[in-house]
PDB file of C-alpha atoms in Angstrom:
ATOM      1  CA  UNK A   1       0.016  -0.409   0.173  1.00 49.00           C
ATOM      2  CA  UNK A   2       1.243   3.616  -1.021  1.00 51.00           C
ATOM      3  CA  UNK A   3       0.061   5.383   2.232  1.00 78.00           C
ATOM      4  CA  UNK A   4       0.109   2.231   5.189  1.00 89.00           C
ATOM      5  CA  UNK A   5      -0.206   5.144   7.738  1.00 94.00           C
ATOM      6  CA  UNK A   6      -3.336   5.685   6.222  1.00 96.00           C
ATOM      7  CA  UNK A   7      -4.392   1.960   6.118  1.00 96.00           C
ATOM      8  CA  UNK A   8      -7.387   0.562   8.452  1.00 97.00           C
ATOM      9  CA  UNK A   9      -7.545  -2.993   7.303  1.00 96.00           C
ATOM     10  CA  UNK A  10      -8.334  -5.014  10.233  1.00 96.00           C
ATOM     11  CA  UNK A  11      -9.562  -2.362  12.728  1.00 98.00           C
ATOM     12  CA  UNK A  12     -13.105  -1.827  13.642  1.00 98.00           C
ATOM     13  CA  UNK A  13     -15.020   1.478  13.960  1.00 98.00           C
ATOM     14  CA  UNK A  14     -18.006   2.195  16.432  1.00 98.00           C
ATOM     15  CA  UNK A  15     -19.687   5.753  14.674  1.00 98.00           C
ATOM     16  CA  UNK A  16     -22.420   6.876  17.035  1.00 98.00           C
ATOM     17  CA  UNK A  17     -24.876   8.831  14.966  1.00 97.00           C
ATOM     18  CA  UNK A  18     -23.928   7.477  11.820  1.00 97.00           C
ATOM     19  CA  UNK A  19     -27.476   6.749  10.098  1.00 95.00           C
ATOM     20  CA  UNK A  20     -27.018  10.157   8.069  1.00 93.00           C
ATOM     21  CA  UNK A  21     -25.142  13.014   7.281  1.00 94.00           C
ATOM     22  CA  UNK A  22     -21.431  13.703   9.081  1.00 96.00           C
ATOM     23  CA  UNK A  23     -21.839  10.372  10.579  1.00 97.00           C
ATOM     24  CA  UNK A  24     -22.207   8.471   7.722  1.00 97.00           C
ATOM     25  CA  UNK A  25     -20.174  10.286   5.650  1.00 97.00           C
ATOM     26  CA  UNK A  26     -17.284   9.124   8.599  1.00 98.00           C
ATOM     27  CA  UNK A  27     -18.520   5.658   8.827  1.00 98.00           C
ATOM     28  CA  UNK A  28     -18.259   5.318   4.952  1.00 98.00           C
ATOM     29  CA  UNK A  29     -14.981   7.128   4.741  1.00 98.00           C
ATOM     30  CA  UNK A  30     -13.288   4.438   7.619  1.00 98.00           C
ATOM     31  CA  UNK A  31     -14.977   1.747   5.595  1.00 98.00           C
ATOM     32  CA  UNK A  32     -13.226   2.758   2.199  1.00 97.00           C
ATOM     33  CA  UNK A  33      -9.645   2.560   4.022  1.00 97.00           C
ATOM     34  CA  UNK A  34     -10.118  -0.612   5.544  1.00 97.00           C
ATOM     35  CA  UNK A  35     -11.966  -0.522   8.652  1.00 98.00           C
ATOM     36  CA  UNK A  36     -15.174  -2.757   9.660  1.00 98.00           C
ATOM     37  CA  UNK A  37     -17.596  -0.033  10.867  1.00 98.00           C
ATOM     38  CA  UNK A  38     -20.474  -0.663  13.480  1.00 98.00           C
ATOM     39  CA  UNK A  39     -23.177   2.070  12.061  1.00 98.00           C
ATOM     40  CA  UNK A  40     -25.071   3.702  15.406  1.00 98.00           C
ATOM     41  CA  UNK A  41     -28.238   5.576  15.922  1.00 94.00           C
ATOM     42  CA  UNK A  42     -31.849   4.910  17.312  1.00 88.00           C
ATOM     43  CA  UNK A  43     -33.605   4.732  13.825  1.00 88.00           C
ATOM     44  CA  UNK A  44     -34.142   0.951  12.835  1.00 88.00           C
ATOM     45  CA  UNK A  45     -35.111   2.357   9.467  1.00 91.00           C
ATOM     46  CA  UNK A  46     -31.866   4.455   8.744  1.00 92.00           C
ATOM     47  CA  UNK A  47     -29.550   1.944  10.286  1.00 95.00           C
ATOM     48  CA  UNK A  48     -30.676  -0.578   8.206  1.00 96.00           C
ATOM     49  CA  UNK A  49     -30.442   2.043   4.649  1.00 97.00           C
ATOM     50  CA  UNK A  50     -26.921   2.885   5.775  1.00 97.00           C
ATOM     51  CA  UNK A  51     -25.869  -0.553   6.331  1.00 98.00           C
ATOM     52  CA  UNK A  52     -27.061  -1.536   2.879  1.00 98.00           C
ATOM     53  CA  UNK A  53     -25.776   1.573   1.032  1.00 98.00           C
ATOM     54  CA  UNK A  54     -22.334   0.181   2.824  1.00 98.00           C
ATOM     55  CA  UNK A  55     -22.498  -3.218   2.099  1.00 98.00           C
ATOM     56  CA  UNK A  56     -23.729  -2.293  -1.404  1.00 98.00           C
ATOM     57  CA  UNK A  57     -20.264  -1.110  -1.904  1.00 98.00           C
ATOM     58  CA  UNK A  58     -18.435  -3.926  -0.899  1.00 98.00           C
ATOM     59  CA  UNK A  59     -17.820  -2.647   2.914  1.00 98.00           C
ATOM     60  CA  UNK A  60     -17.817  -4.470   6.252  1.00 98.00           C
ATOM     61  CA  UNK A  61     -20.879  -2.697   8.144  1.00 98.00           C
ATOM     62  CA  UNK A  62     -23.588  -3.892  10.717  1.00 97.00           C
ATOM     63  CA  UNK A  63     -25.777  -2.145  13.140  1.00 97.00           C
ATOM     64  CA  UNK A  64     -25.116  -1.333  16.498  1.00 97.00           C
ATOM     65  CA  UNK A  65     -28.742   0.109  17.579  1.00 95.00           C
ATOM     66  CA  UNK A  66     -28.476   2.162  21.134  1.00 96.00           C
ATOM     67  CA  UNK A  67     -29.471   5.247  22.729  1.00 96.00           C
ATOM     68  CA  UNK A  68     -26.164   7.141  23.128  1.00 97.00           C
ATOM     69  CA  UNK A  69     -27.467   9.324  26.026  1.00 97.00           C
ATOM     70  CA  UNK A  70     -28.409   6.161  28.151  1.00 97.00           C
ATOM     71  CA  UNK A  71     -24.966   5.175  30.137  1.00 97.00           C
ATOM     72  CA  UNK A  72     -26.281   1.459  30.596  1.00 98.00           C
ATOM     73  CA  UNK A  73     -27.132   0.370  27.314  1.00 97.00           C
ATOM     74  CA  UNK A  74     -24.032   1.947  26.022  1.00 97.00           C
ATOM     75  CA  UNK A  75     -22.160  -0.111  28.142  1.00 98.00           C
ATOM     76  CA  UNK A  76     -24.424  -2.942  27.680  1.00 97.00           C
ATOM     77  CA  UNK A  77     -23.883  -2.928  23.753  1.00 97.00           C
ATOM     78  CA  UNK A  78     -20.495  -2.118  24.033  1.00 98.00           C
ATOM     79  CA  UNK A  79     -19.900  -5.539  26.302  1.00 98.00           C
ATOM     80  CA  UNK A  80     -21.902  -7.416  23.361  1.00 97.00           C
ATOM     81  CA  UNK A  81     -19.741  -6.117  20.567  1.00 98.00           C
ATOM     82  CA  UNK A  82     -16.641  -6.744  22.198  1.00 98.00           C
ATOM     83  CA  UNK A  83     -17.889 -10.191  23.458  1.00 97.00           C
ATOM     84  CA  UNK A  84     -19.816 -11.112  20.115  1.00 96.00           C
ATOM     85  CA  UNK A  85     -17.990  -9.129  17.179  1.00 96.00           C
ATOM     86  CA  UNK A  86     -14.576  -8.248  18.785  1.00 97.00           C
ATOM     87  CA  UNK A  87     -12.555  -5.255  19.850  1.00 98.00           C
ATOM     88  CA  UNK A  88     -13.706  -1.987  18.744  1.00 98.00           C
ATOM     89  CA  UNK A  89     -10.495  -0.249  17.614  1.00 98.00           C
ATOM     90  CA  UNK A  90     -11.639   3.123  16.908  1.00 98.00           C
ATOM     91  CA  UNK A  91     -14.542   5.362  18.511  1.00 98.00           C
ATOM     92  CA  UNK A  92     -15.892   8.518  16.702  1.00 98.00           C
ATOM     93  CA  UNK A  93     -18.712  10.286  18.739  1.00 98.00           C
ATOM     94  CA  UNK A  94     -20.766  11.670  16.662  1.00 98.00           C
ATOM     95  CA  UNK A  95     -24.287  11.963  17.984  1.00 96.00           C
ATOM     96  CA  UNK A  96     -25.863  15.572  18.334  1.00 95.00           C
ATOM     97  CA  UNK A  97     -28.441  17.544  18.059  1.00 94.00           C
ATOM     98  CA  UNK A  98     -29.439  21.287  17.503  1.00 93.00           C
ATOM     99  CA  UNK A  99     -32.080  23.276  18.681  1.00 94.00           C
ATOM    100  CA  UNK A 100     -32.248  27.174  17.916  1.00 93.00           C
ATOM    101  CA  UNK A 101     -33.830  29.913  20.192  1.00 96.00           C
ATOM    102  CA  UNK A 102     -32.951  33.294  22.020  1.00 96.00           C
ATOM    103  CA  UNK A 103     -31.178  32.481  24.895  1.00 97.00           C
ATOM    104  CA  UNK A 104     -33.444  34.070  27.282  1.00 97.00           C
ATOM    105  CA  UNK A 105     -36.535  32.000  25.584  1.00 97.00           C
ATOM    106  CA  UNK A 106     -34.729  28.657  25.161  1.00 97.00           C
ATOM    107  CA  UNK A 107     -36.601  25.876  26.869  1.00 97.00           C
ATOM    108  CA  UNK A 108     -35.599  24.002  29.824  1.00 98.00           C
ATOM    109  CA  UNK A 109     -36.023  20.654  28.544  1.00 98.00           C
ATOM    110  CA  UNK A 110     -34.106  21.596  25.679  1.00 98.00           C
ATOM    111  CA  UNK A 111     -31.385  22.523  27.511  1.00 98.00           C
ATOM    112  CA  UNK A 112     -31.266  19.298  29.320  1.00 98.00           C
ATOM    113  CA  UNK A 113     -31.613  17.335  25.958  1.00 98.00           C
ATOM    114  CA  UNK A 114     -28.962  19.175  24.316  1.00 98.00           C
ATOM    115  CA  UNK A 115     -26.674  18.333  27.271  1.00 98.00           C
ATOM    116  CA  UNK A 116     -27.701  15.056  27.268  1.00 98.00           C
ATOM    117  CA  UNK A 117     -27.023  14.718  23.468  1.00 98.00           C
ATOM    118  CA  UNK A 118     -23.907  16.318  22.828  1.00 98.00           C
ATOM    119  CA  UNK A 119     -22.220  16.174  25.918  1.00 98.00           C
ATOM    120  CA  UNK A 120     -23.156  13.017  28.277  1.00 98.00           C
ATOM    121  CA  UNK A 121     -23.432  10.801  25.480  1.00 98.00           C
ATOM    122  CA  UNK A 122     -19.919  11.217  24.648  1.00 98.00           C
ATOM    123  CA  UNK A 123     -18.713  10.509  28.392  1.00 98.00           C
ATOM    124  CA  UNK A 124     -21.273   7.201  28.488  1.00 98.00           C
ATOM    125  CA  UNK A 125     -19.728   5.896  25.173  1.00 98.00           C
ATOM    126  CA  UNK A 126     -16.245   6.422  25.354  1.00 98.00           C
ATOM    127  CA  UNK A 127     -16.195   5.506  28.758  1.00 98.00           C
ATOM    128  CA  UNK A 128     -17.736   2.159  28.001  1.00 98.00           C
ATOM    129  CA  UNK A 129     -15.282   1.754  24.840  1.00 98.00           C
ATOM    130  CA  UNK A 130     -12.243   3.166  26.751  1.00 98.00           C
ATOM    131  CA  UNK A 131     -12.210   0.425  29.716  1.00 98.00           C
ATOM    132  CA  UNK A 132     -11.364  -2.356  26.954  1.00 98.00           C
ATOM    133  CA  UNK A 133      -8.884  -0.609  25.157  1.00 98.00           C
ATOM    134  CA  UNK A 134      -7.333   0.612  28.153  1.00 98.00           C
ATOM    135  CA  UNK A 135      -6.736  -3.093  29.027  1.00 98.00           C
ATOM    136  CA  UNK A 136      -5.310  -3.691  25.233  1.00 98.00           C
ATOM    137  CA  UNK A 137      -3.169  -0.676  25.735  1.00 98.00           C
ATOM    138  CA  UNK A 138      -4.353   0.962  22.232  1.00 98.00           C
ATOM    139  CA  UNK A 139      -7.247   2.887  20.912  1.00 98.00           C
ATOM    140  CA  UNK A 140      -8.584   5.633  18.831  1.00 98.00           C
ATOM    141  CA  UNK A 141     -11.074   8.015  19.971  1.00 99.00           C
ATOM    142  CA  UNK A 142     -12.273  10.669  17.731  1.00 99.00           C
ATOM    143  CA  UNK A 143     -15.128  13.370  18.932  1.00 98.00           C
ATOM    144  CA  UNK A 144     -16.949  15.614  17.000  1.00 98.00           C
ATOM    145  CA  UNK A 145     -16.635  19.118  18.200  1.00 98.00           C
ATOM    146  CA  UNK A 146     -17.554  22.278  16.219  1.00 97.00           C
ATOM    147  CA  UNK A 147     -16.570  25.286  15.127  1.00 97.00           C
ATOM    148  CA  UNK A 148     -18.837  26.481  17.686  1.00 96.00           C
ATOM    149  CA  UNK A 149     -16.540  24.857  19.783  1.00 97.00           C
ATOM    150  CA  UNK A 150     -14.551  28.093  19.474  1.00 95.00           C
ATOM    151  CA  UNK A 151     -17.094  30.849  18.215  1.00 95.00           C
ATOM    152  CA  UNK A 152     -20.351  31.832  19.242  1.00 94.00           C
ATOM    153  CA  UNK A 153     -23.641  32.770  16.900  1.00 92.00           C
ATOM    154  CA  UNK A 154     -26.856  34.158  17.735  1.00 93.00           C
ATOM    155  CA  UNK A 155     -29.825  31.888  18.906  1.00 94.00           C
ATOM    156  CA  UNK A 156     -27.156  28.850  19.625  1.00 95.00           C
ATOM    157  CA  UNK A 157     -25.521  29.606  22.772  1.00 97.00           C
ATOM    158  CA  UNK A 158     -26.940  26.170  24.359  1.00 97.00           C
ATOM    159  CA  UNK A 159     -25.115  24.376  21.806  1.00 97.00           C
ATOM    160  CA  UNK A 160     -22.273  26.519  21.351  1.00 97.00           C
ATOM    161  CA  UNK A 161     -22.091  25.627  25.138  1.00 98.00           C
ATOM    162  CA  UNK A 162     -22.130  21.653  24.571  1.00 98.00           C
ATOM    163  CA  UNK A 163     -19.559  21.993  22.017  1.00 98.00           C
ATOM    164  CA  UNK A 164     -17.103  23.513  23.894  1.00 98.00           C
ATOM    165  CA  UNK A 165     -17.368  21.379  26.404  1.00 98.00           C
ATOM    166  CA  UNK A 166     -16.266  18.475  23.928  1.00 98.00           C
ATOM    167  CA  UNK A 167     -13.336  20.194  23.296  1.00 98.00           C
ATOM    168  CA  UNK A 168     -12.643  20.498  26.777  1.00 98.00           C
ATOM    169  CA  UNK A 169     -13.606  16.810  27.503  1.00 98.00           C
ATOM    170  CA  UNK A 170     -11.413  15.378  24.700  1.00 98.00           C
ATOM    171  CA  UNK A 171      -8.486  17.473  26.409  1.00 98.00           C
ATOM    172  CA  UNK A 172      -9.176  15.573  29.405  1.00 98.00           C
ATOM    173  CA  UNK A 173      -9.687  12.080  28.184  1.00 98.00           C
ATOM    174  CA  UNK A 174      -6.354  12.746  26.766  1.00 98.00           C
ATOM    175  CA  UNK A 175      -4.785  13.915  29.976  1.00 98.00           C
ATOM    176  CA  UNK A 176      -6.428  10.500  31.668  1.00 98.00           C
ATOM    177  CA  UNK A 177      -5.607   8.205  28.538  1.00 98.00           C
ATOM    178  CA  UNK A 178      -2.732   8.728  26.920  1.00 98.00           C
ATOM    179  CA  UNK A 179      -0.480   7.174  29.220  1.00 98.00           C
ATOM    180  CA  UNK A 180      -2.208   3.593  28.398  1.00 98.00           C
ATOM    181  CA  UNK A 181      -1.697   4.102  24.663  1.00 98.00           C
ATOM    182  CA  UNK A 182      -5.081   5.360  23.905  1.00 98.00           C
ATOM    183  CA  UNK A 183      -5.068   8.748  21.080  1.00 98.00           C
ATOM    184  CA  UNK A 184      -8.196  10.749  21.811  1.00 98.00           C
ATOM    185  CA  UNK A 185      -8.643  13.756  19.824  1.00 98.00           C
ATOM    186  CA  UNK A 186     -11.785  15.963  17.914  1.00 98.00           C
ATOM    187  CA  UNK A 187     -12.178  17.103  14.637  1.00 98.00           C
ATOM    188  CA  UNK A 188     -14.395  20.340  14.366  1.00 98.00           C
ATOM    189  CA  UNK A 189     -16.405  20.758  11.465  1.00 98.00           C
ATOM    190  CA  UNK A 190     -17.507  24.337  10.455  1.00 97.00           C
ATOM    191  CA  UNK A 191     -21.189  24.600   8.418  1.00 96.00           C
ATOM    192  CA  UNK A 192     -21.549  21.665   6.444  1.00 96.00           C
ATOM    193  CA  UNK A 193     -24.813  20.402   4.054  1.00 93.00           C
ATOM    194  CA  UNK A 194     -26.162  18.296   6.411  1.00 90.00           C
ATOM    195  CA  UNK A 195     -29.969  17.486   7.634  1.00 84.00           C
ATOM    196  CA  UNK A 196     -28.981  19.339  10.881  1.00 80.00           C
ATOM    197  CA  UNK A 197     -28.348  22.389   9.168  1.00 87.00           C
ATOM    198  CA  UNK A 198     -31.100  21.780   6.017  1.00 89.00           C
ATOM    199  CA  UNK A 199     -32.563  24.996   7.446  1.00 89.00           C
ATOM    200  CA  UNK A 200     -29.880  27.478   7.304  1.00 92.00           C
ATOM    201  CA  UNK A 201     -28.680  25.827   3.776  1.00 93.00           C
ATOM    202  CA  UNK A 202     -32.226  26.900   2.371  1.00 95.00           C
ATOM    203  CA  UNK A 203     -32.031  29.898   3.741  1.00 96.00           C
ATOM    204  CA  UNK A 204     -30.577  32.701   1.157  1.00 96.00           C
ATOM    205  CA  UNK A 205     -29.827  35.150   3.221  1.00 97.00           C
ATOM    206  CA  UNK A 206     -27.580  32.799   6.048  1.00 96.00           C
ATOM    207  CA  UNK A 207     -26.148  30.893   3.092  1.00 97.00           C
ATOM    208  CA  UNK A 208     -24.982  34.558   1.595  1.00 97.00           C
ATOM    209  CA  UNK A 209     -23.579  35.517   5.211  1.00 96.00           C
ATOM    210  CA  UNK A 210     -21.973  32.645   5.729  1.00 96.00           C
ATOM    211  CA  UNK A 211     -20.352  32.490   2.318  1.00 96.00           C
ATOM    212  CA  UNK A 212     -18.805  35.979   2.939  1.00 96.00           C
ATOM    213  CA  UNK A 213     -17.987  35.062   6.717  1.00 96.00           C
ATOM    214  CA  UNK A 214     -16.281  32.064   5.533  1.00 97.00           C
ATOM    215  CA  UNK A 215     -12.663  32.411   3.421  1.00 98.00           C
ATOM    216  CA  UNK A 216     -13.087  29.443   1.629  1.00 98.00           C
ATOM    217  CA  UNK A 217     -16.345  31.427   0.709  1.00 97.00           C
ATOM    218  CA  UNK A 218     -18.437  27.983   0.453  1.00 97.00           C
ATOM    219  CA  UNK A 219     -20.747  25.942   2.605  1.00 97.00           C
ATOM    220  CA  UNK A 220     -18.708  22.099   3.536  1.00 97.00           C
ATOM    221  CA  UNK A 221     -19.749  19.232   1.402  1.00 96.00           C
ATOM    222  CA  UNK A 222     -19.685  16.264   4.080  1.00 96.00           C
ATOM    223  CA  UNK A 223     -16.961  14.142   2.007  1.00 96.00           C
ATOM    224  CA  UNK A 224     -14.201  17.076   2.947  1.00 98.00           C
ATOM    225  CA  UNK A 225     -14.029  15.675   7.127  1.00 98.00           C
ATOM    226  CA  UNK A 226     -12.919  11.753   5.559  1.00 98.00           C
ATOM    227  CA  UNK A 227      -9.441  13.051   5.394  1.00 97.00           C
ATOM    228  CA  UNK A 228      -9.751  14.052   8.857  1.00 98.00           C
ATOM    229  CA  UNK A 229     -11.097  11.065  10.403  1.00 98.00           C
ATOM    230  CA  UNK A 230      -8.934   8.782   8.549  1.00 98.00           C
ATOM    231  CA  UNK A 231      -5.451  10.486   9.748  1.00 98.00           C
ATOM    232  CA  UNK A 232      -6.492  10.806  13.461  1.00 98.00           C
ATOM    233  CA  UNK A 233      -7.946   6.761  13.192  1.00 98.00           C
ATOM    234  CA  UNK A 234      -4.669   5.554  11.882  1.00 97.00           C
ATOM    235  CA  UNK A 235      -1.341   5.057  12.492  1.00 97.00           C
ATOM    236  CA  UNK A 236      -0.449   8.685  11.102  1.00 97.00           C
ATOM    237  CA  UNK A 237      -1.577  10.626  14.446  1.00 97.00           C
ATOM    238  CA  UNK A 238      -0.002   8.125  16.344  1.00 97.00           C
ATOM    239  CA  UNK A 239       1.669  11.073  18.727  1.00 98.00           C
ATOM    240  CA  UNK A 240      -1.189  13.455  18.325  1.00 98.00           C
ATOM    241  CA  UNK A 241      -3.380  13.756  21.411  1.00 98.00           C
ATOM    242  CA  UNK A 242      -5.889  16.123  23.013  1.00 98.00           C
ATOM    243  CA  UNK A 243      -6.281  17.984  19.790  1.00 98.00           C
ATOM    244  CA  UNK A 244      -8.685  19.878  17.471  1.00 98.00           C
ATOM    245  CA  UNK A 245      -8.537  20.075  14.084  1.00 98.00           C
ATOM    246  CA  UNK A 246     -10.871  22.528  12.698  1.00 98.00           C
ATOM    247  CA  UNK A 247     -12.259  21.656   9.339  1.00 98.00           C
ATOM    248  CA  UNK A 248     -14.088  25.025   8.641  1.00 98.00           C
ATOM    249  CA  UNK A 249     -12.893  26.312   5.644  1.00 98.00           C
ATOM    250  CA  UNK A 250     -11.080  29.105   7.639  1.00 97.00           C
ATOM    251  CA  UNK A 251     -14.285  30.427   9.737  1.00 97.00           C
ATOM    252  CA  UNK A 252     -12.136  29.909  13.408  1.00 95.00           C
ATOM    253  CA  UNK A 253      -8.954  31.932  12.004  1.00 94.00           C
ATOM    254  CA  UNK A 254     -10.684  35.428  10.206  1.00 91.00           C
ATOM    255  CA  UNK A 255     -13.146  38.010  11.785  1.00 84.00           C
TER     256      UNK A 255
END
């Protein structure tokens, strides 16, 4: 192989929230580089479609349905996968949600749901996967942060808070687990065309603002996150730890 540092053959990757959007693109990218992928989500229909699409391309894929916000369910599923399928070598914590509202009117229940989905899920699944990784002395954990880990925008203060937490949780995981041979890093996407952002994509005023605000002058395409994911999942990043890699067209670097 021309690039063995990016070869994921023989490795198993669990990608949360991978029935569509960024999660599916990353799962497909890891599979294209040789990994066997476990597709996670709560919708059986979306998972079945995602697994079918991956298998139709000749990739190794299976569904791993569980609620990432439920710590007991995460621990149980990880134990089943490790016992019946094999070790999880790579974890991508991608599951997330968004809810937009003025901060002064933000519903308490949505705040709680955001914390569970965007932050607690990363803790629950990472802890479950890290335990056997620590015992083996190796493993890769990739958390999906956001350009909002660094920046803020009106109407999404709670989301910004959760993604800032993901960035610092990534650092904390590295501080605790790097000594065991694990590499824990984050990818921080800018604005990408995804189902989560569909309302913004269809808003011509927002798109005009985005194109002006982003040095690259456009929305990102989900496939453009694959290179970062493969880098952080493979041997090329063996001494990269606690880092957040911004894939944002330059948005976080300019005013």
